């Protein structure tokens, strides 16, 4: 029995050949430097920061080279599928401005000429490639039962040998075709294995774009390529898909580094040029208990889920800026030098990616976020805080909707200027920073945070002198401040900070202490944005009310 006959017995319905598929999916007509990347998640759940990171890098590299980035859904593990995952993956990534040139656009639909982009619909294609291997004597059906596989494992463990199906353990590797056919005709279950041409004593060197040259022993394990259900394993699907889809760069998590010898071997067996590989290190954190560095874990770390940032009200743009900061070590300096540039103008470079795993630093993300929000226009802060509040704080949302102009004016204090104020790290923070500006929130038991001047009658004197004698709603800022200085002088507080520092004992306090009293009486807080603006926005009537309530 020839290999060809055996291949026909195993795959009677597979009529297309590799050449047919090569014709169906011709080489992409792209610029020489254009990079074709993909994001290839399994539809097993939500997008986490790690997958966001890989897709972000893949998208960035494709965009900056006028290449293509596509979304391929890897659902060959049919037992682990989670309903609606594809929709969720697409939605989550879109929120982070990551969209694809080709690939799945919903659970069912897709766009692009290199599909199907979901592996479960590509069964025939994988089988055509497997059929070719059988014809060439490079793959074979393996009938090892579950029990036999377990026994093999026990023996290998007991004798401290490498695990897997290789050498003498690859029992069906050289079974004559006639006997193979007989077993198949008898209905014995089987899977298809690669007849590995590798020699474990020889070395293979793979050049990873991030890690540089990595040396491995050649793979000599007869890996499964087609499973019992007729679907391929991850390794085989990677070969077939990335070959036919014209992927030039495989950007993925470093859990796949150890599979490189297998992947390189598969491409060699077919005589295809392997794509370039870039393995991203996982995001790390300092473990609170042990103090040691460890991977962010789905189980232990809520910050690994992208929903964490959404719920915290951290703008997606800030998360992306942060990801770029950890992706490329030179980005931060670039962004400092070009603070108003778009991240799209920055050129990502694989050589600048840390191979050892970036430490994920929430504090830093908050800082980036603070900076980012400080550069937004007041109207944008209004719009985005409202969107956030509508989802997470309906009471505040209704206040924002009731007072759109007033709220925008609050957000405009010390904004849209060269050095804008950096109060909000998140859209959730906004309310915490401005609540006192809304009478609806400025009620009940208010805790006034007076500082140095906290004597009741002194406070009373300061307030009554100011509001009866000096305060005028129409004052411009300079006049307003001069009046505060006059008030200080009148009450024995030094109007000039320098003079005060030179002789603090000569005064009751200084002009800042006077402002603090007014500030706290009106807002209850010792720190607020510009007091002049606050007084203006509150207006005479509300100021009077607040003072008399106080
Ligand atoms: N489906 C694989 C995963 O989710 C894809 C790895 C790759 O990008 O090749 O890890």
mmCIF file of N, CA and C in Angstrom, residues 5-124:
data_model
loop_
_atom_site.group_PDB
_atom_site.id
_atom_site.type_symbol
_atom_site.label_atom_id
_atom_site.label_comp_id
_atom_site.label_asym_id
_atom_site.label_seq_id
_atom_site.Cartn_x
_atom_site.Cartn_y
_atom_site.Cartn_z
ATOM 1 N N UNK A 5 -2.149 6.032 -1.058
ATOM 2 C CA UNK A 5 -3.374 5.268 -0.806
ATOM 3 C C UNK A 5 -3.790 5.400 0.663
ATOM 4 N N UNK A 6 -2.765 5.340 1.515
ATOM 5 C CA UNK A 6 -3.068 5.484 2.948
ATOM 6 C C UNK A 6 -3.667 6.876 3.226
ATOM 7 N N UNK A 7 -3.058 7.890 2.623
ATOM 8 C CA UNK A 7 -3.547 9.260 2.824
ATOM 9 C C UNK A 7 -5.001 9.368 2.365
ATOM 10 N N UNK A 8 -5.331 8.689 1.250
ATOM 11 C CA UNK A 8 -6.720 8.729 0.763
ATOM 12 C C UNK A 8 -7.671 7.983 1.679
ATOM 13 N N UNK A 9 -7.137 6.938 2.289
ATOM 14 C CA UNK A 9 -7.985 6.186 3.233
ATOM 15 C C UNK A 9 -8.305 7.069 4.455
ATOM 16 N N UNK A 10 -7.299 7.815 4.895
ATOM 17 C CA UNK A 10 -7.500 8.638 6.103
ATOM 18 C C UNK A 10 -8.342 9.884 5.792
ATOM 19 N N UNK A 11 -8.053 10.493 4.667
ATOM 20 C CA UNK A 11 -8.750 11.745 4.319
ATOM 21 C C UNK A 11 -9.455 11.606 2.967
ATOM 22 N N UNK A 12 -10.485 10.752 2.904
ATOM 23 C CA UNK A 12 -11.112 10.503 1.598
ATOM 24 C C UNK A 12 -11.760 11.759 1.009
ATOM 25 N N UNK A 13 -12.190 12.659 1.863
ATOM 26 C CA UNK A 13 -12.926 13.821 1.335
ATOM 27 C C UNK A 13 -12.051 15.027 1.041
ATOM 28 N N UNK A 14 -10.802 14.901 1.347
ATOM 29 C CA UNK A 14 -9.922 16.046 1.123
ATOM 30 C C UNK A 14 -9.376 15.971 -0.306
ATOM 31 N N UNK A 15 -9.868 16.866 -1.137
ATOM 32 C CA UNK A 15 -9.475 16.809 -2.553
ATOM 33 C C UNK A 15 -8.524 17.943 -2.916
ATOM 34 N N UNK A 16 -8.583 19.027 -2.165
ATOM 35 C CA UNK A 16 -7.695 20.147 -2.485
ATOM 36 C C UNK A 16 -6.279 19.852 -1.981
ATOM 37 N N UNK A 17 -5.317 20.392 -2.678
ATOM 38 C CA UNK A 17 -3.932 20.212 -2.257
ATOM 39 C C UNK A 17 -3.391 21.533 -1.695
ATOM 40 N N UNK A 18 -2.189 21.451 -1.173
ATOM 41 C CA UNK A 18 -1.563 22.673 -0.664
ATOM 42 C C UNK A 18 -1.474 23.703 -1.798
ATOM 43 N N UNK A 19 -1.100 23.215 -2.980
ATOM 44 C CA UNK A 19 -0.974 24.141 -4.128
ATOM 45 C C UNK A 19 -2.309 24.844 -4.401
ATOM 46 N N UNK A 20 -3.406 24.096 -4.266
ATOM 47 C CA UNK A 20 -4.724 24.728 -4.482
ATOM 48 C C UNK A 20 -4.919 25.878 -3.496
ATOM 49 N N UNK A 21 -4.543 25.623 -2.254
ATOM 50 C CA UNK A 21 -4.715 26.687 -1.248
ATOM 51 C C UNK A 21 -3.761 27.845 -1.504
ATOM 52 N N UNK A 22 -2.577 27.516 -1.975
ATOM 53 C CA UNK A 22 -1.632 28.601 -2.276
ATOM 54 C C UNK A 22 -2.199 29.496 -3.387
ATOM 55 N N UNK A 23 -2.934 28.858 -4.303
ATOM 56 C CA UNK A 23 -3.563 29.679 -5.354
ATOM 57 C C UNK A 23 -4.708 30.505 -4.811
ATOM 58 N N UNK A 24 -5.443 29.886 -3.890
ATOM 59 C CA UNK A 24 -6.580 30.604 -3.299
ATOM 60 C C UNK A 24 -6.134 31.799 -2.457
ATOM 61 N N UNK A 25 -5.002 31.630 -1.809
ATOM 62 C CA UNK A 25 -4.466 32.684 -0.923
ATOM 63 C C UNK A 25 -3.101 33.125 -1.420
ATOM 64 N N UNK A 26 -3.087 33.877 -2.499
ATOM 65 C CA UNK A 26 -1.789 34.259 -3.073
ATOM 66 C C UNK A 26 -0.999 35.134 -2.107
ATOM 67 N N UNK A 27 0.287 35.205 -2.372
ATOM 68 C CA UNK A 27 1.146 36.058 -1.525
ATOM 69 C C UNK A 27 0.601 37.471 -1.525
ATOM 70 N N UNK A 28 0.693 38.124 -0.407
ATOM 71 C CA UNK A 28 0.167 39.484 -0.292
ATOM 72 C C UNK A 28 1.026 40.447 -1.097
ATOM 73 N N UNK A 29 0.314 41.376 -1.694
ATOM 74 C CA UNK A 29 1.023 42.347 -2.512
ATOM 75 C C UNK A 29 1.303 43.587 -1.661
ATOM 76 N N UNK A 30 2.343 43.497 -0.864
ATOM 77 C CA UNK A 30 2.625 44.595 0.066
ATOM 78 C C UNK A 30 4.051 45.071 -0.143
ATOM 79 N N UNK A 31 4.284 46.237 0.385
ATOM 80 C CA UNK A 31 5.622 46.800 0.422
ATOM 81 C C UNK A 31 6.592 45.816 1.067
ATOM 82 N N UNK A 32 7.815 45.857 0.655
ATOM 83 C CA UNK A 32 8.798 44.918 1.205
ATOM 84 C C UNK A 32 8.895 45.014 2.739
ATOM 85 N N UNK A 33 8.795 46.249 3.235
ATOM 86 C CA UNK A 33 8.971 46.435 4.683
ATOM 87 C C UNK A 33 7.670 46.222 5.476
ATOM 88 N N UNK A 34 6.576 46.043 4.764
ATOM 89 C CA UNK A 34 5.288 45.933 5.459
ATOM 90 C C UNK A 34 5.244 44.658 6.296
ATOM 91 N N UNK A 35 4.796 44.812 7.516
ATOM 92 C CA UNK A 35 4.734 43.685 8.438
ATOM 93 C C UNK A 35 3.292 43.180 8.514
ATOM 94 N N UNK A 36 3.142 41.878 8.436
ATOM 95 C CA UNK A 36 1.807 41.293 8.605
ATOM 96 C C UNK A 36 1.788 40.585 9.955
ATOM 97 N N UNK A 37 0.929 41.075 10.832
ATOM 98 C CA UNK A 37 0.852 40.486 12.167
ATOM 99 C C UNK A 37 -0.575 40.029 12.434
ATOM 100 N N UNK A 38 -0.696 39.328 13.513
ATOM 101 C CA UNK A 38 -2.053 38.919 13.872
ATOM 102 C C UNK A 38 -2.193 38.861 15.372
ATOM 103 N N UNK A 39 -3.451 38.976 15.802
ATOM 104 C CA UNK A 39 -3.760 38.682 17.193
ATOM 105 C C UNK A 39 -4.608 37.431 17.124
ATOM 106 N N UNK A 40 -4.217 36.416 17.887
ATOM 107 C CA UNK A 40 -4.837 35.106 17.696
ATOM 108 C C UNK A 40 -5.342 34.521 19.014
ATOM 109 N N UNK A 41 -6.336 35.149 19.601
ATOM 110 C CA UNK A 41 -6.781 34.656 20.906
ATOM 111 C C UNK A 41 -7.656 33.408 20.791
ATOM 112 N N UNK A 42 -7.672 32.647 21.852
ATOM 113 C CA UNK A 42 -8.660 31.579 21.956
ATOM 114 C C UNK A 42 -9.894 32.213 22.583
ATOM 115 N N UNK A 43 -11.057 31.843 22.103
ATOM 116 C CA UNK A 43 -12.273 32.488 22.642
ATOM 117 C C UNK A 43 -12.669 31.878 23.972
ATOM 118 N N UNK A 44 -11.811 32.061 24.956
ATOM 119 C CA UNK A 44 -12.051 31.388 26.230
ATOM 120 C C UNK A 44 -12.333 32.366 27.355
ATOM 121 N N UNK A 45 -12.543 33.632 27.045
ATOM 122 C CA UNK A 45 -12.871 34.540 28.132
ATOM 123 C C UNK A 45 -12.472 35.956 27.797
ATOM 124 N N UNK A 46 -12.343 36.762 28.848
ATOM 125 C CA UNK A 46 -12.158 38.193 28.657
ATOM 126 C C UNK A 46 -10.742 38.554 28.193
ATOM 127 N N UNK A 47 -10.617 39.766 27.715
ATOM 128 C CA UNK A 47 -9.298 40.270 27.334
ATOM 129 C C UNK A 47 -8.588 40.709 28.616
ATOM 130 N N UNK A 48 -7.388 40.257 28.813
ATOM 131 C CA UNK A 48 -6.638 40.745 29.968
ATOM 132 C C UNK A 48 -5.473 41.603 29.479
ATOM 133 N N UNK A 49 -4.815 42.201 30.433
ATOM 134 C CA UNK A 49 -3.775 43.154 30.087
ATOM 135 C C UNK A 49 -2.688 42.522 29.208
ATOM 136 N N UNK A 50 -2.393 41.259 29.468
ATOM 137 C CA UNK A 50 -1.363 40.579 28.672
ATOM 138 C C UNK A 50 -1.776 40.474 27.222
ATOM 139 N N UNK A 51 -3.029 40.084 26.971
ATOM 140 C CA UNK A 51 -3.451 39.947 25.571
ATOM 141 C C UNK A 51 -3.640 41.322 24.940
ATOM 142 N N UNK A 52 -4.050 42.284 25.756
ATOM 143 C CA UNK A 52 -4.146 43.649 25.230
ATOM 144 C C UNK A 52 -2.750 44.112 24.781
ATOM 145 N N UNK A 53 -1.771 43.776 25.587
ATOM 146 C CA UNK A 53 -0.397 44.169 25.298
ATOM 147 C C UNK A 53 0.077 43.559 23.967
ATOM 148 N N UNK A 54 -0.130 42.251 23.779
ATOM 149 C CA UNK A 54 0.317 41.631 22.516
ATOM 150 C C UNK A 54 -0.426 42.214 21.332
ATOM 151 N N UNK A 55 -1.734 42.405 21.473
ATOM 152 C CA UNK A 55 -2.481 42.901 20.316
ATOM 153 C C UNK A 55 -2.081 44.350 20.029
ATOM 154 N N UNK A 56 -1.790 45.085 21.072
ATOM 155 C CA UNK A 56 -1.372 46.475 20.922
ATOM 156 C C UNK A 56 -0.047 46.549 20.141
ATOM 157 N N UNK A 57 0.885 45.690 20.527
ATOM 158 C CA UNK A 57 2.173 45.697 19.833
ATOM 159 C C UNK A 57 1.987 45.233 18.385
ATOM 160 N N UNK A 58 1.188 44.186 18.196
ATOM 161 C CA UNK A 58 0.968 43.677 16.838
ATOM 162 C C UNK A 58 0.343 44.759 15.955
ATOM 163 N N UNK A 59 -0.646 45.441 16.505
ATOM 164 C CA UNK A 59 -1.334 46.493 15.741
ATOM 165 C C UNK A 59 -0.354 47.627 15.409
ATOM 166 N N UNK A 60 0.418 48.010 16.397
ATOM 167 C CA UNK A 60 1.345 49.127 16.241
ATOM 168 C C UNK A 60 2.375 48.837 15.138
ATOM 169 N N UNK A 61 2.941 47.635 15.199
ATOM 170 C CA UNK A 61 3.994 47.297 14.242
ATOM 171 C C UNK A 61 3.419 47.255 12.826
ATOM 172 N N UNK A 62 2.229 46.700 12.687
ATOM 173 C CA UNK A 62 1.615 46.645 11.352
ATOM 174 C C UNK A 62 1.319 48.058 10.859
ATOM 175 N N UNK A 63 0.757 48.878 11.717
ATOM 176 C CA UNK A 63 0.386 50.229 11.293
ATOM 177 C C UNK A 63 1.617 51.026 10.866
ATOM 178 N N UNK A 64 2.670 50.935 11.658
ATOM 179 C CA UNK A 64 3.811 51.801 11.359
ATOM 180 C C UNK A 64 4.592 51.357 10.121
ATOM 181 N N UNK A 65 4.285 50.159 9.603
ATOM 182 C CA UNK A 65 4.974 49.717 8.384
ATOM 183 C C UNK A 65 4.012 49.628 7.199
ATOM 184 N N UNK A 66 2.829 50.199 7.350
ATOM 185 C CA UNK A 66 1.776 50.074 6.338
ATOM 186 C C UNK A 66 1.460 48.618 6.044
ATOM 187 N N UNK A 67 1.473 47.836 7.083
ATOM 188 C CA UNK A 67 1.209 46.409 6.917
ATOM 189 C C UNK A 67 -0.223 46.066 7.268
ATOM 190 N N UNK A 68 -0.402 44.827 7.684
ATOM 191 C CA UNK A 68 -1.746 44.314 7.969
ATOM 192 C C UNK A 68 -1.722 43.677 9.352
ATOM 193 N N UNK A 69 -2.778 43.915 10.104
ATOM 194 C CA UNK A 69 -2.927 43.193 11.365
ATOM 195 C C UNK A 69 -4.313 42.556 11.347
ATOM 196 N N UNK A 70 -4.359 41.253 11.517
ATOM 197 C CA UNK A 70 -5.680 40.605 11.457
ATOM 198 C C UNK A 70 -5.999 39.852 12.749
ATOM 199 N N UNK A 71 -7.275 39.591 12.903
ATOM 200 C CA UNK A 71 -7.755 38.893 14.108
ATOM 201 C C UNK A 71 -8.162 37.471 13.728
ATOM 202 N N UNK A 72 -7.465 36.518 14.295
ATOM 203 C CA UNK A 72 -7.804 35.116 14.027
ATOM 204 C C UNK A 72 -8.260 34.467 15.328
ATOM 205 N N UNK A 73 -9.352 33.783 15.269
ATOM 206 C CA UNK A 73 -9.874 33.154 16.478
ATOM 207 C C UNK A 73 -9.444 31.689 16.517
ATOM 208 N N UNK A 74 -8.771 31.326 17.583
ATOM 209 C CA UNK A 74 -8.192 29.987 17.693
ATOM 210 C C UNK A 74 -9.064 29.122 18.598
ATOM 211 N N UNK A 75 -10.037 28.496 17.969
ATOM 212 C CA UNK A 75 -11.037 27.757 18.751
ATOM 213 C C UNK A 75 -10.933 26.259 18.532
ATOM 214 N N UNK A 76 -9.709 25.774 18.383
ATOM 215 C CA UNK A 76 -9.593 24.332 18.145
ATOM 216 C C UNK A 76 -9.810 23.518 19.415
ATOM 217 N N UNK A 77 -9.678 24.182 20.556
ATOM 218 C CA UNK A 77 -9.972 23.457 21.790
ATOM 219 C C UNK A 77 -11.450 23.674 22.109
ATOM 220 N N UNK A 78 -12.261 22.821 21.498
ATOM 221 C CA UNK A 78 -13.707 23.047 21.537
ATOM 222 C C UNK A 78 -14.285 22.922 22.946
ATOM 223 N N UNK A 79 -13.523 22.285 23.828
ATOM 224 C CA UNK A 79 -14.065 22.117 25.180
ATOM 225 C C UNK A 79 -13.966 23.393 26.010
ATOM 226 N N UNK A 80 -13.074 24.297 25.608
ATOM 227 C CA UNK A 80 -12.831 25.479 26.452
ATOM 228 C C UNK A 80 -13.545 26.734 25.963
ATOM 229 N N UNK A 81 -14.377 26.572 24.923
ATOM 230 C CA UNK A 81 -15.016 27.768 24.363
ATOM 231 C C UNK A 81 -15.935 28.439 25.378
ATOM 232 N N UNK A 82 -15.935 29.755 25.360
ATOM 233 C CA UNK A 82 -16.846 30.502 26.221
ATOM 234 C C UNK A 82 -17.754 31.311 25.291
ATOM 235 N N UNK A 83 -19.043 31.187 25.539
ATOM 236 C CA UNK A 83 -20.010 31.856 24.676
ATOM 237 C C UNK A 83 -19.775 33.367 24.602
ATOM 238 N N UNK A 84 -19.959 33.909 23.428
ATOM 239 C CA UNK A 84 -19.840 35.360 23.224
ATOM 240 C C UNK A 84 -18.445 35.944 23.371
ATOM 241 N N UNK A 85 -17.444 35.082 23.538
ATOM 242 C CA UNK A 85 -16.084 35.613 23.730
ATOM 243 C C UNK A 85 -15.616 36.448 22.554
ATOM 244 N N UNK A 86 -15.964 35.998 21.348
ATOM 245 C CA UNK A 86 -15.456 36.715 20.173
ATOM 246 C C UNK A 86 -15.980 38.154 20.195
ATOM 247 N N UNK A 87 -17.281 38.275 20.446
ATOM 248 C CA UNK A 87 -17.891 39.601 20.533
ATOM 249 C C UNK A 87 -17.194 40.431 21.601
ATOM 250 N N UNK A 88 -16.935 39.801 22.741
ATOM 251 C CA UNK A 88 -16.305 40.552 23.832
ATOM 252 C C UNK A 88 -14.875 40.960 23.519
ATOM 253 N N UNK A 89 -14.161 40.062 22.897
ATOM 254 C CA UNK A 89 -12.765 40.375 22.538
ATOM 255 C C UNK A 89 -12.756 41.571 21.578
ATOM 256 N N UNK A 90 -13.621 41.500 20.569
ATOM 257 C CA UNK A 90 -13.655 42.581 19.576
ATOM 258 C C UNK A 90 -14.042 43.899 20.247
ATOM 259 N N UNK A 91 -15.043 43.838 21.116
ATOM 260 C CA UNK A 91 -15.509 45.058 21.788
ATOM 261 C C UNK A 91 -14.427 45.632 22.707
ATOM 262 N N UNK A 92 -13.831 44.777 23.524
ATOM 263 C CA UNK A 92 -12.810 45.259 24.469
ATOM 264 C C UNK A 92 -11.643 45.899 23.733
ATOM 265 N N UNK A 93 -11.212 45.251 22.668
ATOM 266 C CA UNK A 93 -10.048 45.803 21.960
ATOM 267 C C UNK A 93 -10.406 47.099 21.253
ATOM 268 N N UNK A 94 -11.630 47.147 20.731
ATOM 269 C CA UNK A 94 -12.060 48.370 20.063
ATOM 270 C C UNK A 94 -12.067 49.540 21.045
ATOM 271 N N UNK A 95 -12.467 49.260 22.274
ATOM 272 C CA UNK A 95 -12.413 50.301 23.309
ATOM 273 C C UNK A 95 -11.007 50.836 23.474
ATOM 274 N N UNK A 96 -10.044 49.986 23.191
ATOM 275 C CA UNK A 96 -8.646 50.411 23.300
ATOM 276 C C UNK A 96 -8.079 50.764 21.922
ATOM 277 N N UNK A 97 -8.943 51.154 21.040
ATOM 278 C CA UNK A 97 -8.555 51.639 19.711
ATOM 279 C C UNK A 97 -7.826 50.581 18.891
ATOM 280 N N UNK A 98 -8.010 49.313 19.265
ATOM 281 C CA UNK A 98 -7.352 48.278 18.471
ATOM 282 C C UNK A 98 -8.388 47.626 17.577
ATOM 283 N N UNK A 99 -8.236 47.905 16.289
ATOM 284 C CA UNK A 99 -9.144 47.318 15.308
ATOM 285 C C UNK A 99 -8.297 46.642 14.245
ATOM 286 N N UNK A 100 -8.934 45.748 13.521
ATOM 287 C CA UNK A 100 -8.156 44.899 12.621
ATOM 288 C C UNK A 100 -8.495 45.160 11.155
ATOM 289 N N UNK A 101 -7.492 44.925 10.312
ATOM 290 C CA UNK A 101 -7.711 45.123 8.879
ATOM 291 C C UNK A 101 -8.484 43.953 8.292
ATOM 292 N N UNK A 102 -8.294 42.791 8.903
ATOM 293 C CA UNK A 102 -8.962 41.578 8.415
ATOM 294 C C UNK A 102 -9.308 40.729 9.620
ATOM 295 N N UNK A 103 -10.203 39.782 9.363
ATOM 296 C CA UNK A 103 -10.474 38.811 10.425
ATOM 297 C C UNK A 103 -11.903 38.867 10.894
ATOM 298 N N UNK A 104 -12.130 38.252 12.040
ATOM 299 C CA UNK A 104 -13.487 38.174 12.550
ATOM 300 C C UNK A 104 -13.970 39.572 12.940
ATOM 301 N N UNK A 105 -15.218 39.866 12.590
ATOM 302 C CA UNK A 105 -15.796 41.136 13.019
ATOM 303 C C UNK A 105 -16.976 40.906 13.967
ATOM 304 N N UNK A 106 -17.428 39.655 14.050
ATOM 305 C CA UNK A 106 -18.451 39.283 15.036
ATOM 306 C C UNK A 106 -18.329 37.767 15.220
ATOM 307 N N UNK A 107 -19.261 37.181 15.939
ATOM 308 C CA UNK A 107 -19.171 35.729 16.159
ATOM 309 C C UNK A 107 -19.183 34.973 14.825
ATOM 310 N N UNK A 108 -19.923 35.512 13.878
ATOM 311 C CA UNK A 108 -20.132 34.781 12.622
ATOM 312 C C UNK A 108 -19.452 35.413 11.410
ATOM 313 N N UNK A 109 -19.382 36.756 11.434
ATOM 314 C CA UNK A 109 -18.906 37.419 10.211
ATOM 315 C C UNK A 109 -17.421 37.739 10.264
ATOM 316 N N UNK A 110 -16.888 37.906 9.061
ATOM 317 C CA UNK A 110 -15.478 38.251 8.967
ATOM 318 C C UNK A 110 -15.249 39.088 7.729
ATOM 319 N N UNK A 111 -14.073 39.711 7.644
ATOM 320 C CA UNK A 111 -13.708 40.432 6.438
ATOM 321 C C UNK A 111 -12.281 40.059 6.060
ATOM 322 N N UNK A 112 -11.965 40.185 4.770
ATOM 323 C CA UNK A 112 -10.609 39.860 4.326
ATOM 324 C C UNK A 112 -10.591 38.663 3.393
ATOM 325 N N UNK A 113 -9.502 38.542 2.641
ATOM 326 C CA UNK A 113 -9.411 37.510 1.604
ATOM 327 C C UNK A 113 -8.652 36.267 2.023
ATOM 328 N N UNK A 114 -8.272 36.203 3.287
ATOM 329 C CA UNK A 114 -7.436 35.075 3.697
ATOM 330 C C UNK A 114 -8.131 34.170 4.709
ATOM 331 N N UNK A 115 -9.429 34.264 4.769
ATOM 332 C CA UNK A 115 -10.196 33.513 5.747
ATOM 333 C C UNK A 115 -10.468 32.086 5.313
ATOM 334 N N UNK A 116 -11.280 31.344 6.009
ATOM 335 C CA UNK A 116 -11.926 31.766 7.247
ATOM 336 C C UNK A 116 -10.886 32.139 8.318
ATOM 337 N N UNK A 117 -11.296 33.079 9.176
ATOM 338 C CA UNK A 117 -10.390 33.546 10.222
ATOM 339 C C UNK A 117 -10.721 32.924 11.580
ATOM 340 N N UNK A 118 -11.525 31.869 11.525
ATOM 341 C CA UNK A 118 -11.803 31.144 12.764
ATOM 342 C C UNK A 118 -11.442 29.685 12.494
ATOM 343 N N UNK A 119 -10.624 29.122 13.369
ATOM 344 C CA UNK A 119 -9.985 27.853 13.025
ATOM 345 C C UNK A 119 -10.963 26.699 12.843
ATOM 346 N N UNK A 120 -12.063 26.721 13.579
ATOM 347 C CA UNK A 120 -12.992 25.593 13.438
ATOM 348 C C UNK A 120 -13.580 25.511 12.030
ATOM 349 N N UNK A 121 -13.495 26.585 11.272
ATOM 350 C CA UNK A 121 -14.014 26.537 9.897
ATOM 351 C C UNK A 121 -12.913 26.211 8.884
ATOM 352 N N UNK A 122 -11.749 25.863 9.373
ATOM 353 C CA UNK A 122 -10.619 25.630 8.475
ATOM 354 C C UNK A 122 -10.181 24.164 8.476
ATOM 355 N N UNK A 123 -11.067 23.303 8.978
ATOM 356 C CA UNK A 123 -10.716 21.897 9.159
ATOM 357 C C UNK A 123 -10.146 21.278 7.875
ATOM 358 N N UNK A 124 -10.822 21.518 6.758
ATOM 359 C CA UNK A 124 -10.383 20.918 5.490
ATOM 360 C C UNK A 124 -8.982 21.378 5.115
#
